[in-house]
Amino acid sequence: MNPQEVNAPPPSAIPPAPPGKPPRRSRWVGSLLALVLVGLVGGAAWYLIQRANGESSGGPGFPGGGRPMVTVGDAVVRKAELPVIIDALGTVIPATTVTLRPQVSGMLTQVLFTEGQMVKRGQLLAQIDPRPFEQALMQAQGTRQRDEAQLENARLTLERYRTLLSQDSIARQDVDTQAALVKQLEGTVMTDKAQEGTARLNLDYTRITAPASGRIGLRTVDAGNYVTSGDTAGLATITQVAPIDVQFSVPQDRVADIQAAQGAADALAVTALDRTRKAELDKGRFSTLDNQVDTTTGTVKAKARFENAAGALFPNQFVNVQLLLRNVPALVVPVTAVRTGANGDYVYVINEDRTVSLRKVKRGQATVGLMAITEGLKEGERVVTEGGDRLQDGMAVQLPGAQAARAPRAGASGPRGERGEGGQRRQRPPQNP
């Protein structure tokens, strides 16, 4: 017998394991069960969230496993007469501008116009004291009459001398001297007539009349002041406002187009718009181009004439000018439908199955709202105008009209019930109290 076996304690005497320390195998089983439970809870939560998203987005109505559709605006490609227009900023200038200045010096006795009044050519506007000029005219007339009497006497004497010369009773030298005196007096009378005409003209200048028709501005001198003929400020300014001109600048690259359009049409139409480009002030016709290019800006000055019957155009007013060159038949789409990418211009075309296709196009003339497409589209096709930034080739889209039709069914409210076949909700029957 082994001495160790003899000294070993009996089995009943071995102390038990401490109760707080479970075996290692039990700890592994518990951890595995905890992980499985966490996975089940996470999967259930993910399922419920995906189910809720599917119900709120319309469920089976969205392709691609519940991916929501993009609502876009659309437009139909159509044929239209697209106007070729040159836009420019112009300044209204009067057809005639006249500063009303006195031609003679004197006391201003009357002002016969109202500031801002429309006046006509030849209308009396002011009066200068005419008395000094009347006296000057009478003096000139008296001088002329005296010299005319002397001339008449000299002519009669010359006739007598010629008679005596024929009778050989006077020297020829006396006859020649008298003939020279007659010519001298004739020149004096002519000078007197010119002085008389000047005096009469100065008397007429005391009546200040309108040299042109138009609107008169604010007066700078009141009655009772002494005015002079050299006054640069004048009494007032008259501007012709009907008709009136608008001056604007066009790029030098468009000069050839304007000249070609002038040759093809009798008169080019020009429209004047206000600062916001919303209100049309008047319609006119193109007049002419300047004879040289401004080297500092690379533009050419142009002018258009407007009748301005309603008085909407005011001198020195800034307006927006649209010069219509011609109308071009073309396929047009809204400007917002055309986009530019790395490969050029493109549009999104809406197919019959409500998916979109990216298609390259070539653009032509454009206006504020429309753009001509020279290649890439056909008449009657539908293109995306709004919401294209969120699209990709082949995506499904939803139009605003279709969304409105689906709204009552997708957003119907009521008590929650169980789902029947096809994913439709079943209303719970009312419970009796």
PDB file of C-alpha atoms in Angstrom, residues 60 409 417-427:
ATOM      1  CA  PRO A  60     -44.769  49.190 -52.893  1.00  0.00           C
ATOM      2  CA  ARG A 409     -54.854  57.338 -50.031  1.00  0.00           C
ATOM      3  CA  GLY A 417     -56.329  48.195 -37.646  1.00  0.00           C
ATOM      4  CA  GLU A 418     -54.864  45.003 -38.818  1.00  0.00           C
ATOM      5  CA  ARG A 419     -53.484  44.561 -42.306  1.00  0.00           C
ATOM      6  CA  GLY A 420     -55.349  42.325 -44.680  1.00  0.00           C
ATOM      7  CA  GLU A 421     -54.278  40.838 -47.938  1.00  0.00           C
ATOM      8  CA  GLY A 422     -52.227  43.071 -50.227  1.00  0.00           C
ATOM      9  CA  GLY A 423     -50.965  45.201 -47.342  1.00  0.00           C
ATOM     10  CA  GLN A 424     -54.284  47.100 -46.934  1.00  0.00           C
ATOM     11  CA  ARG A 425     -55.415  48.129 -43.495  1.00  0.00           C
ATOM     12  CA  ARG A 426     -58.554  46.579 -42.059  1.00  0.00           C
ATOM     13  CA  GLN A 427     -60.666  48.728 -39.810  1.00  0.00           C
TER      14      GLN A 427
END
